[in-house]
Coordinates of C-alpha atoms and ligand atoms in Angstrom, one line a residue:
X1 CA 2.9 23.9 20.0
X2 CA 2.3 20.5 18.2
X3 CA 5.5 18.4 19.9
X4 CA 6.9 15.7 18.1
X5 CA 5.4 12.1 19.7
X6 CA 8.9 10.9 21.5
X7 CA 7.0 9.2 24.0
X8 CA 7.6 5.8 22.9
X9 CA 11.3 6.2 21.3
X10 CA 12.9 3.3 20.1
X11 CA 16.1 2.2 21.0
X12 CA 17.7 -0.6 18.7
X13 CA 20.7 -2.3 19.9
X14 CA 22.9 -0.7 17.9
X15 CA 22.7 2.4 15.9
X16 CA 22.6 2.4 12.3
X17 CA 25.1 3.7 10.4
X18 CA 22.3 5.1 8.5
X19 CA 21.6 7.8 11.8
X20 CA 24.9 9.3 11.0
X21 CA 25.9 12.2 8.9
X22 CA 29.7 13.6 7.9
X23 CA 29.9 15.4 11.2
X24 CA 28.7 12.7 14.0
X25 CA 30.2 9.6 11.9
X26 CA 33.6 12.0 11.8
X27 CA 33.4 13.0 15.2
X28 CA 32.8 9.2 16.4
X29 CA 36.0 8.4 13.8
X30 CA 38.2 10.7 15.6
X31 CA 37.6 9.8 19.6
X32 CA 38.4 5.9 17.9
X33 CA 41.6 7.1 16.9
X34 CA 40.7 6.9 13.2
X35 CA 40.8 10.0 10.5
X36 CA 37.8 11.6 10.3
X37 CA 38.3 11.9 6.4
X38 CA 37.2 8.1 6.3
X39 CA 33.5 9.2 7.3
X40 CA 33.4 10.4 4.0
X41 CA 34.2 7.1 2.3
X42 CA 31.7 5.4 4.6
X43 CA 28.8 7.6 3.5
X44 CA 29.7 7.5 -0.1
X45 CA 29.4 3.6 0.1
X46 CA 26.0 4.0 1.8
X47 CA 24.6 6.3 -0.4
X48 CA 26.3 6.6 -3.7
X49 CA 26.8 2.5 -3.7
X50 CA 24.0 1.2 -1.8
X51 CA 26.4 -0.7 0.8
X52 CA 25.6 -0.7 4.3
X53 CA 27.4 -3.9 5.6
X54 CA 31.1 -2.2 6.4
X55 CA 32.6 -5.6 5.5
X56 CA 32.4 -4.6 1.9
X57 CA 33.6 -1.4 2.0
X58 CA 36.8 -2.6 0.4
X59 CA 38.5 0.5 0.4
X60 CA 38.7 0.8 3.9
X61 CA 41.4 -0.9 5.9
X62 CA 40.3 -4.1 7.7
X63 CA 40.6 -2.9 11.1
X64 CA 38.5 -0.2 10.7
X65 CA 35.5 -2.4 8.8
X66 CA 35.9 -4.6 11.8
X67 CA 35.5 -1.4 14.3
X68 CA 32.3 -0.1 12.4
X69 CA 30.9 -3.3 12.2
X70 CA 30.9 -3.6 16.0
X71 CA 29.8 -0.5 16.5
X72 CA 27.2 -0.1 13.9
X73 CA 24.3 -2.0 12.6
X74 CA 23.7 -1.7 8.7
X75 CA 20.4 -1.4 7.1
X76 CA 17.4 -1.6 10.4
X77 CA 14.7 -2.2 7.4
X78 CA 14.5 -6.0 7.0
X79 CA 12.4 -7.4 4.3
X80 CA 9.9 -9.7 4.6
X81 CA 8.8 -9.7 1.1
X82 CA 7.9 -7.5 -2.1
X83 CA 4.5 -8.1 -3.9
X84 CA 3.0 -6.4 -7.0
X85 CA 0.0 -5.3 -7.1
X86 CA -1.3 -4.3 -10.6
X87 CA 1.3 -2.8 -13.3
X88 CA 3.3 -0.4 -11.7
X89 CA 2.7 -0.5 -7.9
X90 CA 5.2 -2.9 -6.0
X91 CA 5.0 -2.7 -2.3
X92 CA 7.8 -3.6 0.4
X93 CA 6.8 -5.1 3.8
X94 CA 9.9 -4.5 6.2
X95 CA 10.6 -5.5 9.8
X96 CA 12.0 -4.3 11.9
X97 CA 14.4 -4.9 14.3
X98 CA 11.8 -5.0 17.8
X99 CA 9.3 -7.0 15.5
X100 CA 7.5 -3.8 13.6
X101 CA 6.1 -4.2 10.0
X102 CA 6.1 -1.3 8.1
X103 CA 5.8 -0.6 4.2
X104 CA 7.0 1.1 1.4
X105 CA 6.1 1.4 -1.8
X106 CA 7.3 1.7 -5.4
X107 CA 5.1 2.9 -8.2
X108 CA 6.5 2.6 -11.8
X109 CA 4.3 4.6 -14.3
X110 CA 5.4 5.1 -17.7
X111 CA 6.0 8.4 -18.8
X112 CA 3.8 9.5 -22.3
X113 CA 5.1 12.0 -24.5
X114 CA 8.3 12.1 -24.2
X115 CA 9.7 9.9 -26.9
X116 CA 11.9 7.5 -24.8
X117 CA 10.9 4.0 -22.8
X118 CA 11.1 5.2 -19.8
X119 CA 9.3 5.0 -16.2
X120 CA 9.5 7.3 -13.7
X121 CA 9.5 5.8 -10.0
X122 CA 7.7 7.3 -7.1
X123 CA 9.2 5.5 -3.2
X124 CA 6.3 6.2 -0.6
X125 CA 7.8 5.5 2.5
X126 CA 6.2 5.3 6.1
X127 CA 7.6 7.7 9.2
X128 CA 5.5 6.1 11.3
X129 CA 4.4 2.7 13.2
X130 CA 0.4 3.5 12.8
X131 CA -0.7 6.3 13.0
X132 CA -2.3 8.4 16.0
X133 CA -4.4 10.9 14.0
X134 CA -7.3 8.3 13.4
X135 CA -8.9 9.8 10.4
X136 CA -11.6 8.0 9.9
X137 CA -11.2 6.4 6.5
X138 CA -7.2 5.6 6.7
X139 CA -6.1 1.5 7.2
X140 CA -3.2 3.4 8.7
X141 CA -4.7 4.9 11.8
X142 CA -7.3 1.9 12.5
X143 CA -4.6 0.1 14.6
X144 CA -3.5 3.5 16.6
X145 CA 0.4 4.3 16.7
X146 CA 2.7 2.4 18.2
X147 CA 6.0 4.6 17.7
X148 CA 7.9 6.9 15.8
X149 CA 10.4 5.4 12.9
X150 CA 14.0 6.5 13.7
X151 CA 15.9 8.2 10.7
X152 CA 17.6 5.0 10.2
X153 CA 14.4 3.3 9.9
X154 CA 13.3 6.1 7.1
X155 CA 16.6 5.8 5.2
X156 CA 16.5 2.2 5.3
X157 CA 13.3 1.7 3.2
X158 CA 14.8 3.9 0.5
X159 CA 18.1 1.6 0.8
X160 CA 16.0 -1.5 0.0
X161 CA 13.9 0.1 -2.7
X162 CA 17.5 0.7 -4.6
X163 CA 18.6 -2.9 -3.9
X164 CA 15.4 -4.1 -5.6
X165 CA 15.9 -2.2 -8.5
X166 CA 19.8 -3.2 -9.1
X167 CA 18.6 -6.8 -8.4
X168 CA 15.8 -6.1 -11.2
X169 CA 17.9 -4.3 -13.7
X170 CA 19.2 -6.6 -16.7
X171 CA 22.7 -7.7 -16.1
X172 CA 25.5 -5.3 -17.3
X173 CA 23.1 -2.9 -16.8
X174 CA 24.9 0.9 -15.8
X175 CA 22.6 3.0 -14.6
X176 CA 23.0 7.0 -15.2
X177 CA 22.0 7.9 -11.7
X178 CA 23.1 6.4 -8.5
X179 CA 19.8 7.1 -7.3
X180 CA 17.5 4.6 -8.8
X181 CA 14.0 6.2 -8.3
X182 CA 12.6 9.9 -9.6
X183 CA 10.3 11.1 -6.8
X184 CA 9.8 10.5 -3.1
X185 CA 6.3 11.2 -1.1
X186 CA 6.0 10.7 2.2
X187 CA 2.3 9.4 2.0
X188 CA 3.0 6.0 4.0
X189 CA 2.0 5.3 6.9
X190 CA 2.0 7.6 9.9
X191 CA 2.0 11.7 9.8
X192 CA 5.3 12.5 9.1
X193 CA 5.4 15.8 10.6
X194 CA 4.1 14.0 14.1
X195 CA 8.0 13.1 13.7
X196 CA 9.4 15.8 13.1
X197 CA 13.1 15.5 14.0
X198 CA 13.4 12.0 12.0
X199 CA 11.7 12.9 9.1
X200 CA 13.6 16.2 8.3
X201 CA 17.2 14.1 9.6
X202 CA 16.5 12.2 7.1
X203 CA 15.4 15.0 4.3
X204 CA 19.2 15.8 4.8
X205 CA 20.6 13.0 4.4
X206 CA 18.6 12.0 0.9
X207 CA 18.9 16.3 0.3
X208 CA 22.7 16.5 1.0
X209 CA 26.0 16.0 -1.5
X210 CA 26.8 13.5 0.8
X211 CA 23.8 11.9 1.1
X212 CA 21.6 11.0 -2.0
X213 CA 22.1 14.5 -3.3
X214 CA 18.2 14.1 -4.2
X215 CA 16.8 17.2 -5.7
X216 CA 14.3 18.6 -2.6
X217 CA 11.9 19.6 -5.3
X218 CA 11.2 15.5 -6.0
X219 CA 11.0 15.6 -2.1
X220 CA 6.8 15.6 -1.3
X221 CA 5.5 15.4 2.5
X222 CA 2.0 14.9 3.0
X223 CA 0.4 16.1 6.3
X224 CA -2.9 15.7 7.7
X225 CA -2.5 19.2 8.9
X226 CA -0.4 19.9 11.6
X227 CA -0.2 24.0 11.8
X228 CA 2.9 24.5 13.7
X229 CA 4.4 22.1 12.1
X230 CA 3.9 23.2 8.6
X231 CA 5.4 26.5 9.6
X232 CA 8.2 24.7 11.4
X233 CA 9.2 22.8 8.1
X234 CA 8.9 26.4 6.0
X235 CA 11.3 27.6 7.8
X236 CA 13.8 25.1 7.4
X237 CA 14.8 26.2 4.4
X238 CA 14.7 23.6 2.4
X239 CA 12.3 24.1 -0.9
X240 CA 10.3 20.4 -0.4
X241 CA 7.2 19.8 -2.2
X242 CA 3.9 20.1 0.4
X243 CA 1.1 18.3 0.0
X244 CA -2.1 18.7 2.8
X245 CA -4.7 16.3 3.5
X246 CA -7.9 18.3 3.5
X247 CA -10.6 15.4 2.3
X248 CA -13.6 18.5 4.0
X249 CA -13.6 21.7 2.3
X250 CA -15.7 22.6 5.7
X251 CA -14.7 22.6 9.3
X252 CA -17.8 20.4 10.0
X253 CA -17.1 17.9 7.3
X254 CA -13.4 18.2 8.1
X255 CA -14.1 17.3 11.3
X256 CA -16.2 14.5 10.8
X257 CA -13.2 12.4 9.3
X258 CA -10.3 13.7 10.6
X259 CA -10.1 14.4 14.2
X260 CA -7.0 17.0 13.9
X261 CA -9.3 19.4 12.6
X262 CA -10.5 20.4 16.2
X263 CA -7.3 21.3 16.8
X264 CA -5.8 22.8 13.5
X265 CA -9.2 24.1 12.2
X266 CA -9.3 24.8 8.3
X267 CA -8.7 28.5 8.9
X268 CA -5.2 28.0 11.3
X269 CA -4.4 25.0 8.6
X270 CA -4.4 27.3 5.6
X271 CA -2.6 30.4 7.2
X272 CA 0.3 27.9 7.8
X273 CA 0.0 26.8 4.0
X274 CA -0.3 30.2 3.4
X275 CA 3.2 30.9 5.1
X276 CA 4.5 28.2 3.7
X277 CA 3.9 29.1 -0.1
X278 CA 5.2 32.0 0.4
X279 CA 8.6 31.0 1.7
X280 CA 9.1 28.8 -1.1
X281 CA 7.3 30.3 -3.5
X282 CA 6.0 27.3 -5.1
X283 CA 2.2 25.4 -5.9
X284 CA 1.3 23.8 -2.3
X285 CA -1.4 20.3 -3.2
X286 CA -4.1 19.8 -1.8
X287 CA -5.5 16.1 -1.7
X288 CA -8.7 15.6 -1.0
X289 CA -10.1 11.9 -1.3
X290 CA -13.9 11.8 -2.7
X291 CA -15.9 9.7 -0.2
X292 CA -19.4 8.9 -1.1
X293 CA -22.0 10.8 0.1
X294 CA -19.4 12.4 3.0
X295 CA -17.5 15.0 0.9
X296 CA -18.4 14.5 -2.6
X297 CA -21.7 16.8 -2.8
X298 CA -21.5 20.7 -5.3
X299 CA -21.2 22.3 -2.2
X300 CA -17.6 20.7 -1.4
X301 CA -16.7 21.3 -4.9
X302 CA -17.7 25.0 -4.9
X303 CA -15.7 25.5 -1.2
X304 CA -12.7 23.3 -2.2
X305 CA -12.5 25.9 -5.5
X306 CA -12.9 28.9 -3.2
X307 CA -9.9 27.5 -1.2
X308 CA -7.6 26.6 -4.0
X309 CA -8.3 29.5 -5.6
X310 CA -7.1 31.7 -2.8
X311 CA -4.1 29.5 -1.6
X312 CA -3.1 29.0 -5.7
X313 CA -3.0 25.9 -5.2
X314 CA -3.3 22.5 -7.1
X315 CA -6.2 20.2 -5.9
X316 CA -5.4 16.4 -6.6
X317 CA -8.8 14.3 -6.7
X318 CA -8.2 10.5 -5.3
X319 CA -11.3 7.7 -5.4
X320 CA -11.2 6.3 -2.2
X321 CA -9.4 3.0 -2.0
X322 CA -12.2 0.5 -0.1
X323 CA -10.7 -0.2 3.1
X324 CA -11.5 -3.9 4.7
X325 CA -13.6 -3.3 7.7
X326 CA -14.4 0.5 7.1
X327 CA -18.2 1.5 5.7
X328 CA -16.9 3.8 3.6
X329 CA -17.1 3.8 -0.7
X330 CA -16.0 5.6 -3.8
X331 CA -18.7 7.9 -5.8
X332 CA -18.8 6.4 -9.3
X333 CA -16.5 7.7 -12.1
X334 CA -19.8 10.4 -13.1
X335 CA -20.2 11.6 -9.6
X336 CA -16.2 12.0 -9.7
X337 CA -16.1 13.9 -13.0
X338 CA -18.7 16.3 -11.8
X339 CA -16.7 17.1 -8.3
X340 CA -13.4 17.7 -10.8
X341 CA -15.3 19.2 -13.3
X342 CA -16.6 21.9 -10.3
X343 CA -12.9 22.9 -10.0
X344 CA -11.9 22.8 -13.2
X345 CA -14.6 25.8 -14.1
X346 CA -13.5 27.6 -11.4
X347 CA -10.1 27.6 -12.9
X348 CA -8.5 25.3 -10.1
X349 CA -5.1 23.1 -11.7
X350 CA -7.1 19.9 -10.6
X351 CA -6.2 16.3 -11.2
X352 CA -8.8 13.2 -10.9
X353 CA -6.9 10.1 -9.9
X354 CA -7.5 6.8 -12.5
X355 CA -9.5 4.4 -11.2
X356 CA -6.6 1.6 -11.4
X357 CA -2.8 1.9 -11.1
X358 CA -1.8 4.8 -8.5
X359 CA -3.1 3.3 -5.7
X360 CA -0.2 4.6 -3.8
X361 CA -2.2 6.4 -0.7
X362 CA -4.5 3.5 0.0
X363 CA -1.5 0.8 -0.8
X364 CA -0.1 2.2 2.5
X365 CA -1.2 0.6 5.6
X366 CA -3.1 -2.0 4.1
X367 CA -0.9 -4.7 3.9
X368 CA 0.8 -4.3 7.2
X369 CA -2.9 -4.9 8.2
X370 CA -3.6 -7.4 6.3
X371 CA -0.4 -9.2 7.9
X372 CA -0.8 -8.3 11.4
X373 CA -4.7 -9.6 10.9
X374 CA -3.3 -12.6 9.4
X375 CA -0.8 -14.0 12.0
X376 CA -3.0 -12.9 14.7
Ligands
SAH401 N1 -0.4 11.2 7.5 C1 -0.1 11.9 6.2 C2 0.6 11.0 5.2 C3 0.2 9.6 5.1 S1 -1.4 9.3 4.4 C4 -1.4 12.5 5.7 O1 -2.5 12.2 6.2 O2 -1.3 13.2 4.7 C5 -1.2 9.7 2.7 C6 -2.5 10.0 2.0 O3 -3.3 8.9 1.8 C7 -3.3 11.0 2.7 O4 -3.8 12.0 1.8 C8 -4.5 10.2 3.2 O5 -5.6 10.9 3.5 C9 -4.6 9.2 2.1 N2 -5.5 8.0 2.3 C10 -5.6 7.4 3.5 N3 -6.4 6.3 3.4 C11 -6.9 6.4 2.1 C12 -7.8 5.5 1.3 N4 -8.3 4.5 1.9 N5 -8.0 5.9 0.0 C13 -7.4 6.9 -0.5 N6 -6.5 7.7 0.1 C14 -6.3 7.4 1.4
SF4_402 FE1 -2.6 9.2 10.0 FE2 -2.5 10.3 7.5 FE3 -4.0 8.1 7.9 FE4 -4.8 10.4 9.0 S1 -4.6 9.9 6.8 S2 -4.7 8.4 10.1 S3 -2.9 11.4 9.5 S4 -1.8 8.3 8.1

């Protein structure tokens, strides 16, 4: 069974208050001699407010602000700075606290049709330093994995992302939601269910009344393909959105560009997907970048449609984003249409990425490399 990497676990010098939840940060409360009740009032600053500094929580007595602030570090996600890129896409490079860049990013697409000026707001957030998979086309994986984000260091991207939006808001502004964003996909860097116990810690906390008391449906994790995994997450319980990098309709193709396919071959992938529909009863996506002349041809199409078709499942077509130093390219818009169009006759829900705007999946990793190359 696929075990969550743990090998190099980082230990900041303080915890986060962003590790706890209701019972542990009640528990802790108590053995200081404090009511537990106040754990409560902690979280709700953290996640209904946006504070994680304890010295304004003003509603807690002094000498307890001065006990948490001793005891607890606030947000672990540092940022180094926010750049734009394009119209909706703004991207967050964070340190953190043993020197790590990670990113996060925030795409802003208007919503058409529906008669109001609104966006909606995707956070893609990273569970991972690198990435240990080493697909072959990914910025992430190029500089291999360093360690595991702690739930802390999840949380704390999300915490920033709301930060930047208050700042950004008019002033006077009230906003209807405490939660300033619409969907969260965990597309960043890293494979999310190679860290397993962080990732779904914090699910719950962004899930939970307590927490964000985010809708799981607006929840997405994206996996390269981890079998046991998958299955693991089903049975959580929890109905998230799943989204499974498959990029080879074909164990040989597949396993040309993504090592993890010579351990979870395609048919072991799609019986967990299988299992995992099932629980939750709800459309699985499968993403599959189009590469030039690696997994673009009719006869990827045609198995990609015999695949969907069986799992039900909605394909979501996605140029590939050039990365610096990697050979690989995107078919042109034609060759694109014809691998979507393939699909689409086969009755497969398929969508075919814009050329410009969503860059989401490739915006990940690339400029932590781009930084890392930089100062080098
Ligand atoms: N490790 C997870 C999640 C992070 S990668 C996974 O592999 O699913 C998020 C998505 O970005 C994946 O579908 C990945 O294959 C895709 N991706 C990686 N590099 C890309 C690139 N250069 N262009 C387009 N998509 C890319
Ligand atoms: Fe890792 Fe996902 Fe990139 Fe593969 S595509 S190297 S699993 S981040």
């Amino acid at each position: 069974m696929e075990k969550s990497s743990n090998r190099r676990v980082f230990r900041p010098e303080k915890p986060s208050l962003l590790e706890e939840d209701p019972e542990t940060l009640g528990a802790r409360l108590f053995a200081a001699g404090q009511p537990a009740y106040r754990a409560g009032q902690v979280l709700e600053w953290i996640y209904r407010r946006g504070v994680t500094e304890p010295a304004a929580m003003t509603n807690l007595p002094a000498g307890l602000r001065s006990w948490l602030a001793e005891q607890f570090a606030g947000n672990p996600v540092d940022r180094v700075f926010w750049k734009r890129s394009g119209d909706e896409t703004t991207k967050l490079l964070g340190r953190l606290e043993d020197g790590a860049l990670i990113e996060t990013v925030l795409i802003e697409a208007p919503q058409t049709g529906v008669g109001v000026e609104r966006s909606r707001s995707t956070v893609c957030v990273s569970s991972q330093v690198g990435c240990a998979y080493g697909c072959k086309f990914c910025a992430s994986g190029l500089a291999g994995w360093k360690r595991n984000l702690t739930r802390g260091e999840i949380l704390g991207q999300f915490l920033r992302v709301g930060e930047r939006q208050r700042e950004a808001d008019a002033p006077g502004t009230v906003r209807r939601d405490h939660v300033p964003f619409d969907n969260i996909v965990f597309m960043g860097m890293g494979e999310p269910l190679a860290n397993f116990e962080a990732v779904t810690g914090a699910i719950e906390s962004l899930h939970r009344e307590w927490g964000f008391g985010f809708g799981a449906r607006r929840i997405t994790v994206s996996t390269s393909g981890l079998a046991p995994r998958i299955r693991d997450l089903a049975d959580l319980g929890v109905p998230l959105r799943l989204a499974v990098s498959l990029h080879g309709a074909t164990d040989e193709v597949r396993s040309r560009i993504m090592p993890v396919n010579r351990k979870y071959p395609i048919p072991e992938l799609l019986d967990a997907v299988r299992s995992f529909r099932e629980r939750h009863n709800r459309m699985v996506t499968l993403e599959f970048i189009l590469i030039e002349e690696v997994n673009d041809s009719l006869a990827q199409a045609e198995a990609l449609a015999r695949i969907a078709g069986d799992l039900h499942a909605h394909v979501n077509c996605i140029p590939y984003n050039r990365v610096e130093g990697l050979p690989w390219t995107r078919p042109n818009r034609k060759r694109q249409e014809r691998f979507a169009g393939v699909l689409r006759k086969a009755g497969i829900s398929v969508t075919l990425r814009r050329e410009k705007g969503h860059d989401i999946e490739a915006a990940c990793g690339q400029l932590r490399l781009q930084e890392e190359r930089r100062s080098a």
